[in-house]
Tab-separated table of C-alpha atoms in Angstrom:
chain	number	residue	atom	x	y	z
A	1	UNK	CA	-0.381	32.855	-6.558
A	2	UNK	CA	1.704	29.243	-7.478
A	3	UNK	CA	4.145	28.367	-4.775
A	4	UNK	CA	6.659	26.477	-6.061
A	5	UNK	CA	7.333	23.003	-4.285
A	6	UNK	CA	10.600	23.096	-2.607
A	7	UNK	CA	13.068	20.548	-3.902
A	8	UNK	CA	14.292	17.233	-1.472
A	9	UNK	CA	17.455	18.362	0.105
A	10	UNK	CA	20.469	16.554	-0.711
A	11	UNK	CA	22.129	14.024	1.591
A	12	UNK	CA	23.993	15.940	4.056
A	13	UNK	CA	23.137	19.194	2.930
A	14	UNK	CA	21.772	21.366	5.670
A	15	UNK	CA	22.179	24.371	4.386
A	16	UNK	CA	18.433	24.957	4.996
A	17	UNK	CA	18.493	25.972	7.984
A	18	UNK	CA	19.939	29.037	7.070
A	19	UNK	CA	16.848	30.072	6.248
A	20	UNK	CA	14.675	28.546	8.727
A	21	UNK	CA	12.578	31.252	10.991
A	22	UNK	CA	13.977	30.137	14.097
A	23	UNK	CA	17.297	30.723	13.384
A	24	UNK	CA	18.532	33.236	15.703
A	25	UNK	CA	20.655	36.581	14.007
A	26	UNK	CA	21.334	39.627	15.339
A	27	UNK	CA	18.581	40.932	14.678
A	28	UNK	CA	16.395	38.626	15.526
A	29	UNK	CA	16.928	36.151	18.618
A	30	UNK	CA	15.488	33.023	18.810
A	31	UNK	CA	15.497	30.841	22.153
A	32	UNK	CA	16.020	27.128	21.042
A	33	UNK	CA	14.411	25.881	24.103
A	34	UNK	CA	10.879	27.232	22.814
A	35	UNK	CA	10.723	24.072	20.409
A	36	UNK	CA	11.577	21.805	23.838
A	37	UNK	CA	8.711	22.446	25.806
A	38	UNK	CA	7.230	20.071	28.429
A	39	UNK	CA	3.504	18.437	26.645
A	40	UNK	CA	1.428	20.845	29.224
A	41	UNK	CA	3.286	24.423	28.369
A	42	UNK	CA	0.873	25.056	25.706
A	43	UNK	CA	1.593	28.836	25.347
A	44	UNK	CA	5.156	27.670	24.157
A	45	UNK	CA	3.756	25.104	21.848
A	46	UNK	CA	1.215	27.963	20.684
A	47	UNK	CA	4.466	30.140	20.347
A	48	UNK	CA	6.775	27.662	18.165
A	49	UNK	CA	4.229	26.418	16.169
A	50	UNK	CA	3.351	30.306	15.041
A	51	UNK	CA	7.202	30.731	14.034
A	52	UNK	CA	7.158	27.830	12.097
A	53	UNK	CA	3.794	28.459	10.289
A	54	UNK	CA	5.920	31.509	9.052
A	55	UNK	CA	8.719	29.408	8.066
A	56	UNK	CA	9.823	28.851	4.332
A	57	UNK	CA	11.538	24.897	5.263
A	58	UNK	CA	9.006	24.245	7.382
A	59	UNK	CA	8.211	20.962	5.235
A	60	UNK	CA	12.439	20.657	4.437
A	61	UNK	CA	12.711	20.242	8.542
A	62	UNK	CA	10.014	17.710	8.675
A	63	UNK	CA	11.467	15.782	6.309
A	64	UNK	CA	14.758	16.381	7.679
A	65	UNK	CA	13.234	15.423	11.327
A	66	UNK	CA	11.040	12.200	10.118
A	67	UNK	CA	14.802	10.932	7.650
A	68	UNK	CA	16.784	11.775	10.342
A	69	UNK	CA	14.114	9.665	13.418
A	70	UNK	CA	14.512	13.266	14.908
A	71	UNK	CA	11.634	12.498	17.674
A	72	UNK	CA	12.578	15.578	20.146
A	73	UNK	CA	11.196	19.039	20.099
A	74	UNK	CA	9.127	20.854	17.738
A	75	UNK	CA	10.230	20.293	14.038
A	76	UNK	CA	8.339	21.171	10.912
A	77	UNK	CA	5.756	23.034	12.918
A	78	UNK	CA	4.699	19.837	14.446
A	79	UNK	CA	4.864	18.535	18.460
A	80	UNK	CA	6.956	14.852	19.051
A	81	UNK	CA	3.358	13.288	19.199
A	82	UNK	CA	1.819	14.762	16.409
A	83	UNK	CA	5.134	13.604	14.390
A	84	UNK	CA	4.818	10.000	16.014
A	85	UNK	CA	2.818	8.217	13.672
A	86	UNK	CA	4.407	10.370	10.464
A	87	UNK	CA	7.701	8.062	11.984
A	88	UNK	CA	6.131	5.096	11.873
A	89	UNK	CA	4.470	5.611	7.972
A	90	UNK	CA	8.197	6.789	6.596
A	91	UNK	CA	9.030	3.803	5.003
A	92	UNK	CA	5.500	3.951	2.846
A	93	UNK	CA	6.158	7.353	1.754
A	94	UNK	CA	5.814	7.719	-2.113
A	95	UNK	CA	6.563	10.968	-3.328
A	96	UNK	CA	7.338	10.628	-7.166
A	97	UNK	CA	9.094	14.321	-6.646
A	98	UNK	CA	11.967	12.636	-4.979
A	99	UNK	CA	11.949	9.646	-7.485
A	100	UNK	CA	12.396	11.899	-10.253
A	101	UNK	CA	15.094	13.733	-8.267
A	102	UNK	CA	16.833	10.450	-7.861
A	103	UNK	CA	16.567	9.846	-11.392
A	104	UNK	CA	17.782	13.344	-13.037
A	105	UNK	CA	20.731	12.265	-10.570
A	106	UNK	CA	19.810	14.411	-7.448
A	107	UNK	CA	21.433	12.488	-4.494
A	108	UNK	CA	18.472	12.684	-1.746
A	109	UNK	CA	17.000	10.284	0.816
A	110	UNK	CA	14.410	7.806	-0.370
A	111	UNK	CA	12.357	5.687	1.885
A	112	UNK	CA	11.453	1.873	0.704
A	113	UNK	CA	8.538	2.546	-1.126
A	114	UNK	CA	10.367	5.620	-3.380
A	115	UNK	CA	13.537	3.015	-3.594
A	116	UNK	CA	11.323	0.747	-5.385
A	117	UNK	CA	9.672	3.167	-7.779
A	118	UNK	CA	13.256	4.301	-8.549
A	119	UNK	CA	14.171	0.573	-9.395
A	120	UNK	CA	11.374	0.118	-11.433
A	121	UNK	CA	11.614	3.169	-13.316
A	122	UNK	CA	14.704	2.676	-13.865
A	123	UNK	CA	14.435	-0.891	-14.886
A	124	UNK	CA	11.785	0.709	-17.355
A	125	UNK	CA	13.462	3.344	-19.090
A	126	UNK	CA	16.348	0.637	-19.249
A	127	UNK	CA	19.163	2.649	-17.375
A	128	UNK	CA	22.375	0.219	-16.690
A	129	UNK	CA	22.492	-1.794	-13.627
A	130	UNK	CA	25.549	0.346	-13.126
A	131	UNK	CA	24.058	3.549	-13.171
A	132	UNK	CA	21.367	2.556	-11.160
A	133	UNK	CA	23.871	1.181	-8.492
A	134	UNK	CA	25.571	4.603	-8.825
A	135	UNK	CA	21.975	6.368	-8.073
A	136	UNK	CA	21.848	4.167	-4.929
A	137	UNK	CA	24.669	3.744	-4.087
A	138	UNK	CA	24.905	-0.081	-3.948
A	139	UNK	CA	26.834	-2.553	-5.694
A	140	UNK	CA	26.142	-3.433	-9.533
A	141	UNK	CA	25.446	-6.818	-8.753
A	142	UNK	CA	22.714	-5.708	-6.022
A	143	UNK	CA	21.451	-3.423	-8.908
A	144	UNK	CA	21.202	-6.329	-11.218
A	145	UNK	CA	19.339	-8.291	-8.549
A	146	UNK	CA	16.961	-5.760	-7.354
A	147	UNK	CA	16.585	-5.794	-11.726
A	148	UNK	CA	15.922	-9.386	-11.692
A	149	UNK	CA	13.280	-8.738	-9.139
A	150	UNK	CA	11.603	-5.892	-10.636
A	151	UNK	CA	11.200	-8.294	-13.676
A	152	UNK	CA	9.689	-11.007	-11.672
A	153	UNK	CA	7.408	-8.806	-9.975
A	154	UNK	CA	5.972	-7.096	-13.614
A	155	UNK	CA	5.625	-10.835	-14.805
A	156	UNK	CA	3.796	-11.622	-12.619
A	157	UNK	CA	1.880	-8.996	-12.349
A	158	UNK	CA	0.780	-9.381	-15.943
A	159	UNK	CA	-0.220	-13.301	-15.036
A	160	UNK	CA	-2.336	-12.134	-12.511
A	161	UNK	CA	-4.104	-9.586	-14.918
A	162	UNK	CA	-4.862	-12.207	-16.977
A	163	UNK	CA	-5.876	-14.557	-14.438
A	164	UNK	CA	-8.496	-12.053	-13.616
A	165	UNK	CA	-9.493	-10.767	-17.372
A	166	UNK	CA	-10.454	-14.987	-17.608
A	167	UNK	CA	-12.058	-14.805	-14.584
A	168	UNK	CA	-13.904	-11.983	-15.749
A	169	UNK	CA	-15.549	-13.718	-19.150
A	170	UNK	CA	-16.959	-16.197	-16.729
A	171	UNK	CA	-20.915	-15.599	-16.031
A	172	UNK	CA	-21.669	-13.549	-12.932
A	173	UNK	CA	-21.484	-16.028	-10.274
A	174	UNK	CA	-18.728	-18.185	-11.847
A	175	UNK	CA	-20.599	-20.848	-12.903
A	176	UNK	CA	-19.715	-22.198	-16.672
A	177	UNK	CA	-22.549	-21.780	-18.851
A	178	UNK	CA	-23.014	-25.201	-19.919
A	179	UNK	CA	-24.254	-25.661	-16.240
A	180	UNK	CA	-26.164	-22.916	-15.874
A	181	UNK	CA	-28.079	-24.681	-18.626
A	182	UNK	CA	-28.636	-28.397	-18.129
A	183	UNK	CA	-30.443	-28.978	-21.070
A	184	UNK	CA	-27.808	-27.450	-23.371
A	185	UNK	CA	-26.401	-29.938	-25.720
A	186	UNK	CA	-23.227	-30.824	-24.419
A	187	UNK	CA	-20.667	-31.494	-26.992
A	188	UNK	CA	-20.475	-35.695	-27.696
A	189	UNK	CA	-16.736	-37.478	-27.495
A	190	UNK	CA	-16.815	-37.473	-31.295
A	191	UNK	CA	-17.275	-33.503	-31.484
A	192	UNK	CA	-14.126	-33.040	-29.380
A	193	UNK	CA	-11.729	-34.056	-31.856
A	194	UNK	CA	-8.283	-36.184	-31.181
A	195	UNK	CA	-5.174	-35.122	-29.061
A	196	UNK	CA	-2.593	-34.764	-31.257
């Protein structure tokens, strides 16, 4: 069976947690204070953990928790110290999902690292500064700087590939041929022809 990959929520949009399992109804009540337990009251960690393994947002409320610097309680099936260093890693997140979103026009959060790939996508499929501003939601002329930048970076990426392709043709340890071998004949003055 494929599960489908739920999609990044949209900024603002908690309408989620409607369908979280530990939303209390009627029918079912749900005591909030289970996800707030004290680090030694393992039979309500046990407890909240086993509603959200059952939960269809679990991931959608980790997200939401790790966006939001939620660091309280039990969210996304996970304690406040088992979400600790998920906090601190955010920022490097690189989901190309959510850059995709972004770029089909989905308005979601990004962290740096997705910002970036949405720049340089962007920059590659060569959307407008403007629409890229509008995607987000920064001014054009940030858009045409974080442009400017992307450029920069891909030229110089491409020097430093070629740095290393040339520093690949060189013999194993480096070492020009010619003095590997000293009794090569090394081209005379007259063999070298004139500077133009």
């Amino acid at each position: 069976m494929h599960t489908k990959t739920p999609q990044p929520r949209t900024l603002g949009d908690h309408t989620w947690r409607d369908q979280a399992a530990c939303r209390s109804t009627p029918h079912h009540q749900v005591d909030p204070e289970l996800f707030f337990p004290e680090p030694d009251e393992v039979d309500r960690i046990t407890a909240a953990k086993a509603l959200c393994a059952q939960c269809p947002v679990r991931s959608t409320c980790l997200d939401a928790a790790l966006e939001n610097g939620d660091r309280d309680g039990i969210r996304g099936g996970m304690t406040e110290e088992e979400r600790e260093l998920l906090h601190g890693k955010l920022e490097h997140r690189l989901n190309y999902a959510r850059v995709n979103e972004v770029l089909a026009g989905r308005d979601i959060h990004l962290t740096k690292a997705e910002r970036r790939a949405v720049v340089r996508a962007a920059y590659q499929a060569d959307i407008p500064a403007e629409q890229l501003a509008r995607m987000l939601k920064i001014t054009g002329e940030h858009a045409g700087k974080l442009y400017r930048r992307t450029r920069r970076e891909i030229r110089n990426r491409a020097v430093d590939q070629q740095k290393k392709a040339n520093e690949a043709k060189k013999t194993p340890d480096n070492t020009p041929q010619a003095l590997k071998n000293p009794t090569a004949k090394l081209p005379a003055r007259d063999d070298l022809g004139t500077a133009a």
